[in-house]
Amino acid sequence: MARNRAIDDPLVATFGRLLEATHHLESVLGRELEDTAELPLTWFEVLLRLSRSERGELTMGALSTQLALTSGGVTRLIDRLQVAGLVERRPCETDRRVQFAAITTPGRAALDAAAKTHRQGLREVFAGFSPAELRRLDTLLDRLRPPA
Amino acid sequence: MARNRAIDDPLVATFGRLLEATHHLESVLGRELEDTAELPLTWFEVLLRLSRSERGELTMGALSTQLALTSGGVTRLIDRLQVAGLVERRPCETDRRVQFAAITTPGRAALDAAAKTHRQGLREVFAGFSPAELRRLDTLLDRLRPPA
DNA sequence: AAAGATTGACCGTTCAATCTTG
DNA sequence: CAAGATTGAACGGTCAATCTTT
């Protein structure tokens, strides 16, 4: 048989596992979240990131890299969240090219409500994991994230 | 400050890391693959899974769960790969409801060609990881994958 | 009736072009 | 002329309905 085939490379297999695991969890937890909290997983991720940032706001560009979406995609995503009243846009004082997306009070409420469901789902998913294993997973994943 | 907020839950943070890391790698490696090998990452994943399965074939249903796509999504994905000549459809002898997708010879060639680029990219991504760390990551991810 | 695959309508994202500001 | 955000067109996926086979 041929050597050097894709199937034989352990890194290819590792990456395949990463994709399979993530897509599976996204679909399971996403459905759960949407069914019980009426909140798409993407919206949850946006609100979460805004809520834990400095003044509850992040530039469109920052969201773009953190979510790995194109700038166009972020524009429209924030459009929808804004229509729903969960975020608002704020101009930047020092650079008129940039726009901030900021979480609103209803946004924080929606996030907290959704978090209840989401955490329950996550507990089930990670039920078999010890605290030490979770720490290991965290540190490994941190090294794969986009540069600051 | 309020207790019990989403931002405070370590599992929520872990899941956030998982999404961020995976989406980032998908976009970086996906672009790389598409630029150099003209092969979308999704196509690569399909061909890879077919190539390492029994007779180079998998049912639409199996692909659906492995890729975490709906059955409709898989139908159209395989449509496109078939038009490109990289897979073919085969009826099932024993159950006329099921369809197999099978990798073709050009499909294997495309996979092997793309794998060169892909492996180089993966080596860079995982450059800082020791063999032991990679094994740990593998076993952790395995426990998050969809049930057989 | 249930399961597998496909189809039509729709939705969210990408891509490329554009506009504005630095 | 580069950088940030937005827009129009196209694409890839979902959802729900449908058809065939079990």
XYZ file of C-alpha atoms (C1' of nucleotides) in Angstrom:
340
model
C 0.000 0.000 0.000
C 1.021 3.582 -0.550
C 2.903 5.339 2.191
C 2.472 8.921 3.202
C -1.256 8.920 2.872
C -3.442 11.457 4.645
C -5.169 8.747 6.596
C -1.864 7.688 8.144
C -0.965 11.056 9.616
C -1.738 11.320 13.334
C -2.134 15.096 13.200
C -4.754 14.786 10.476
C -6.594 12.352 12.719
C -6.323 14.681 15.705
C -7.732 17.565 13.722
C -10.535 15.316 12.507
C -11.401 14.485 16.110
C -11.409 18.157 16.993
C -13.830 18.967 14.179
C -16.080 16.032 14.894
C -16.290 16.740 18.615
C -16.876 20.465 18.208
C -19.494 20.194 15.469
C -21.323 17.551 17.432
C -21.416 19.633 20.599
C -22.381 22.745 18.663
C -25.377 21.001 17.174
C -26.512 19.331 20.395
C -26.057 22.294 22.712
C -27.174 24.754 20.048
C -30.448 22.964 19.585
C -30.959 22.721 23.326
C -30.324 26.415 23.788
C -32.581 27.437 20.963
C -35.419 25.180 22.057
C -35.469 26.298 25.675
C -34.079 29.834 25.605
C -34.911 30.993 22.065
C -31.281 32.016 21.763
C -29.038 30.744 18.951
C -25.638 29.566 20.115
C -23.972 32.329 18.085
C -25.973 34.971 19.909
C -25.040 33.402 23.228
C -21.347 33.539 22.309
C -21.604 37.180 21.283
C -23.406 38.203 24.467
C -20.991 36.216 26.614
C -17.961 37.879 25.081
C -19.473 41.327 25.383
C -20.538 40.732 28.963
C -17.080 39.831 30.141
C -15.271 42.633 28.343
C -14.291 46.010 29.738
C -17.353 48.221 29.405
C -19.569 45.480 28.004
C -18.476 46.472 24.534
C -16.208 45.172 21.779
C -15.334 46.507 18.347
C -16.743 44.791 15.285
C -13.205 43.820 14.379
C -12.548 42.184 17.742
C -15.747 40.159 17.425
C -14.725 39.198 13.927
C -11.486 37.587 15.085
C -12.916 36.084 18.271
C -15.794 34.425 16.429
C -13.763 33.657 13.313
C -16.377 35.358 11.134
C -15.799 37.805 8.291
C -16.481 41.447 8.973
C -19.557 41.276 6.775
C -20.844 38.366 8.776
C -20.378 40.269 12.030
C -22.147 43.341 10.672
C -25.250 41.308 9.929
C -25.058 39.270 13.121
C -24.987 42.449 15.192
C -27.803 43.849 13.049
C -30.028 40.991 14.162
C -29.031 41.221 17.821
C -29.685 44.941 17.691
C -33.164 44.486 16.226
C -33.835 42.062 19.075
C -32.689 44.762 21.495
C -29.900 42.666 23.004
C -27.022 44.875 21.874
C -26.568 48.468 20.746
C -24.025 50.136 18.493
C -21.766 52.860 19.837
C -19.442 55.065 17.826
C -15.787 55.262 18.829
C -14.717 58.654 20.170
C -11.159 58.525 18.940
C -11.506 56.758 15.577
C -14.630 57.376 13.605
C -14.065 54.295 11.470
C -14.724 51.870 14.287
C -18.001 50.799 15.799
C -18.574 49.179 19.141
C -21.209 46.573 19.843
C -22.363 46.859 23.455
C -24.573 44.529 25.470
C -27.818 46.053 26.753
C -29.671 45.344 29.969
C -32.141 43.033 28.174
C -29.079 41.442 26.605
C -27.614 40.616 30.012
C -30.948 39.252 31.135
C -31.241 37.010 28.090
C -27.682 35.793 28.606
C -28.235 34.926 32.250
C -31.496 33.155 31.501
C -29.964 31.125 28.693
C -26.957 30.280 30.806
C -29.063 28.144 33.128
C -29.967 25.734 30.343
C -26.588 25.888 28.771
C -24.751 25.028 31.948
C -26.980 22.062 32.588
C -26.211 20.750 29.108
C -22.521 21.327 29.598
C -22.535 19.464 32.897
C -23.927 16.431 31.122
C -21.426 16.666 28.311
C -18.480 16.926 30.661
C -19.889 14.626 33.316
C -17.127 12.057 32.942
C -14.312 14.580 33.206
C -12.302 15.116 36.363
C -11.274 18.644 37.378
C -7.699 17.825 36.424
C -8.768 16.664 32.981
C -10.771 19.832 32.457
C -7.757 21.933 33.368
C -5.630 19.993 30.912
C -8.186 20.473 28.169
C -8.295 24.202 28.899
C -4.556 24.664 28.652
C -4.319 22.611 25.475
C -7.134 24.554 23.815
C -5.673 27.881 24.877
C -2.633 27.184 22.758
C -4.803 26.713 19.671
C -6.755 29.939 19.942
C -6.166 32.911 17.647
C -3.378 35.279 18.666
C -4.625 38.090 20.943
C -21.927 41.660 41.866
C -24.392 38.974 40.870
C -23.461 35.375 41.492
C -24.195 32.507 39.181
C -23.493 34.413 36.035
C -22.621 32.647 32.792
C -19.255 34.296 32.686
C -18.347 32.735 36.009
C -18.926 29.137 35.003
C -15.732 27.288 34.137
C -17.509 24.867 31.815
C -18.960 27.730 29.804
C -15.450 29.095 29.475
C -14.083 25.712 28.407
C -16.725 25.364 25.746
C -15.961 28.890 24.575
C -12.304 27.960 24.199
C -13.254 24.870 22.234
C -15.365 26.898 19.815
C -12.820 29.648 19.445
C -9.931 27.264 18.808
C -11.830 25.093 16.359
C -13.345 27.941 14.355
C -9.982 29.628 14.162
C -8.220 26.512 12.894
C -11.034 25.772 10.482
C -10.726 29.182 8.905
C -6.920 29.216 8.758
C -6.422 25.666 7.514
C -9.509 25.839 5.335
C -8.245 28.886 3.516
C -4.809 27.347 3.124
C -6.263 24.170 1.680
C -8.557 25.983 -0.682
C -5.866 28.343 -1.921
C -3.285 25.673 -2.654
C -5.327 22.552 -3.369
C -8.642 23.986 -4.571
C -10.315 21.726 -2.031
C -12.722 23.036 0.620
C -12.085 21.678 4.081
C -15.497 19.992 4.085
C -14.632 18.092 0.926
C -11.339 17.042 2.443
C -13.120 15.691 5.514
C -15.571 13.747 3.376
C -12.855 12.209 1.214
C -10.755 11.377 4.251
C -13.589 9.554 5.962
C -14.502 7.652 2.819
C -10.898 6.713 2.130
C -10.384 5.131 5.504
C -13.649 3.211 5.572
C -14.226 -0.357 4.546
C -14.715 -0.323 0.778
C -14.094 3.387 0.408
C -17.792 3.968 0.921
C -20.138 5.248 3.619
C -23.907 5.656 3.751
C -25.383 9.128 3.580
C -26.609 8.609 7.106
C -23.175 7.752 8.450
C -21.729 10.861 6.848
C -24.545 12.878 8.333
C -23.658 11.905 11.892
C -19.889 12.021 11.399
C -20.001 15.509 9.923
C -22.833 16.736 12.142
C -24.809 17.837 9.084
C -28.490 17.285 8.340
C -29.353 14.630 5.795
C -30.381 17.335 3.353
C -27.028 18.997 3.779
C -25.204 15.752 3.053
C -27.289 15.099 -0.057
C -26.215 18.432 -1.511
C -22.617 18.111 -0.375
C -22.301 14.748 -2.098
C -24.042 16.200 -5.153
C -21.232 18.707 -5.520
C -18.464 16.172 -4.942
C -20.090 13.907 -7.489
C -20.247 16.642 -10.123
C -16.549 17.211 -9.480
C -15.979 13.494 -10.048
C -14.465 12.879 -6.620
C -17.163 10.519 -5.348
C -19.857 8.337 -6.848
C -23.185 7.111 -5.535
C -23.827 3.394 -5.148
C -27.144 1.752 -4.311
C -27.268 -0.636 -1.364
C -27.918 -4.269 -2.320
C -29.801 -5.247 0.788
C -31.818 -2.107 1.561
C -32.990 -0.056 -1.357
C -33.601 2.979 0.830
C -29.912 3.597 1.504
C -27.337 5.156 -0.744
C -23.586 4.873 -0.446
C -21.148 7.624 -1.295
C -17.893 6.092 -2.535
C -14.556 7.759 -3.195
C -13.326 7.534 -6.800
C -9.767 7.262 -8.081
C -9.626 10.991 -8.863
C -11.036 11.495 -5.384
C -8.138 9.609 -3.812
C -5.687 11.560 -5.937
C -7.195 14.870 -4.872
C -7.122 13.790 -1.233
C -3.472 12.752 -1.346
C -2.470 15.952 -3.115
C -4.332 18.122 -0.633
C -2.938 16.191 2.291
C 0.558 17.479 1.601
C -0.475 21.065 2.207
C -2.776 20.188 5.025
C -0.157 18.261 6.951
C 2.327 21.080 6.645
C -0.231 23.483 8.074
C -1.056 21.103 10.880
C 2.589 20.695 11.778
C 2.853 24.439 12.251
C -0.316 24.592 14.313
C 0.787 21.792 16.615
C 4.472 22.689 16.581
C 4.597 23.439 20.303
C 2.913 20.202 21.333
C 4.797 17.213 22.677
C 3.769 13.686 21.652
C 2.386 13.141 25.137
C 0.290 16.277 24.931
C -1.082 15.226 21.557
C -2.071 11.849 22.971
C -3.824 13.562 25.865
C -5.685 15.843 23.504
C -6.749 12.844 21.407
C -8.169 10.932 24.329
C -9.989 13.968 25.696
C -11.548 14.744 22.315
C -12.544 11.146 21.773
C -14.824 11.379 24.754
C -16.660 14.334 23.247
C -17.388 12.790 19.872
C -20.843 11.611 18.831
C -21.813 8.092 19.901
C -20.819 5.476 17.311
C -45.988 3.490 10.633
C -40.962 4.332 10.625
C -36.489 5.124 8.347
C -33.412 6.825 4.566
C -32.721 10.073 1.154
C -34.110 13.967 -1.630
C -36.379 18.548 -2.764
C -38.169 23.573 -2.254
C -38.100 27.554 0.508
C -35.447 30.082 3.503
C -31.539 31.842 6.376
C -26.861 32.984 7.833
C -22.408 33.518 6.153
C -18.797 34.519 2.569
C -16.802 37.174 -1.184
C -15.919 41.259 -3.595
C -16.921 45.885 -4.181
C -17.801 50.309 -1.843
C -17.764 54.073 1.363
C -15.614 56.645 5.059
C -11.974 57.894 8.033
C -7.036 57.892 9.411
C -3.498 54.419 0.006
C -4.477 51.435 4.127
C -7.963 50.079 7.654
C -12.759 49.461 9.538
C -17.332 48.678 8.564
C -21.187 48.015 5.466
C -23.720 46.321 1.164
C -25.288 43.140 -2.967
C -24.809 38.753 -5.002
C -23.973 34.050 -4.422
C -23.240 29.880 -1.755
C -23.766 26.233 1.648
C -26.429 24.828 5.026
C -31.149 24.066 7.744
C -36.087 22.976 8.083
C -40.188 20.849 6.776
C -42.547 18.323 3.387
C -42.318 14.372 0.256
C -41.268 9.958 -1.839
C -39.715 5.230 -1.585
C -38.710 1.195 0.828
C -38.914 -1.585 5.014
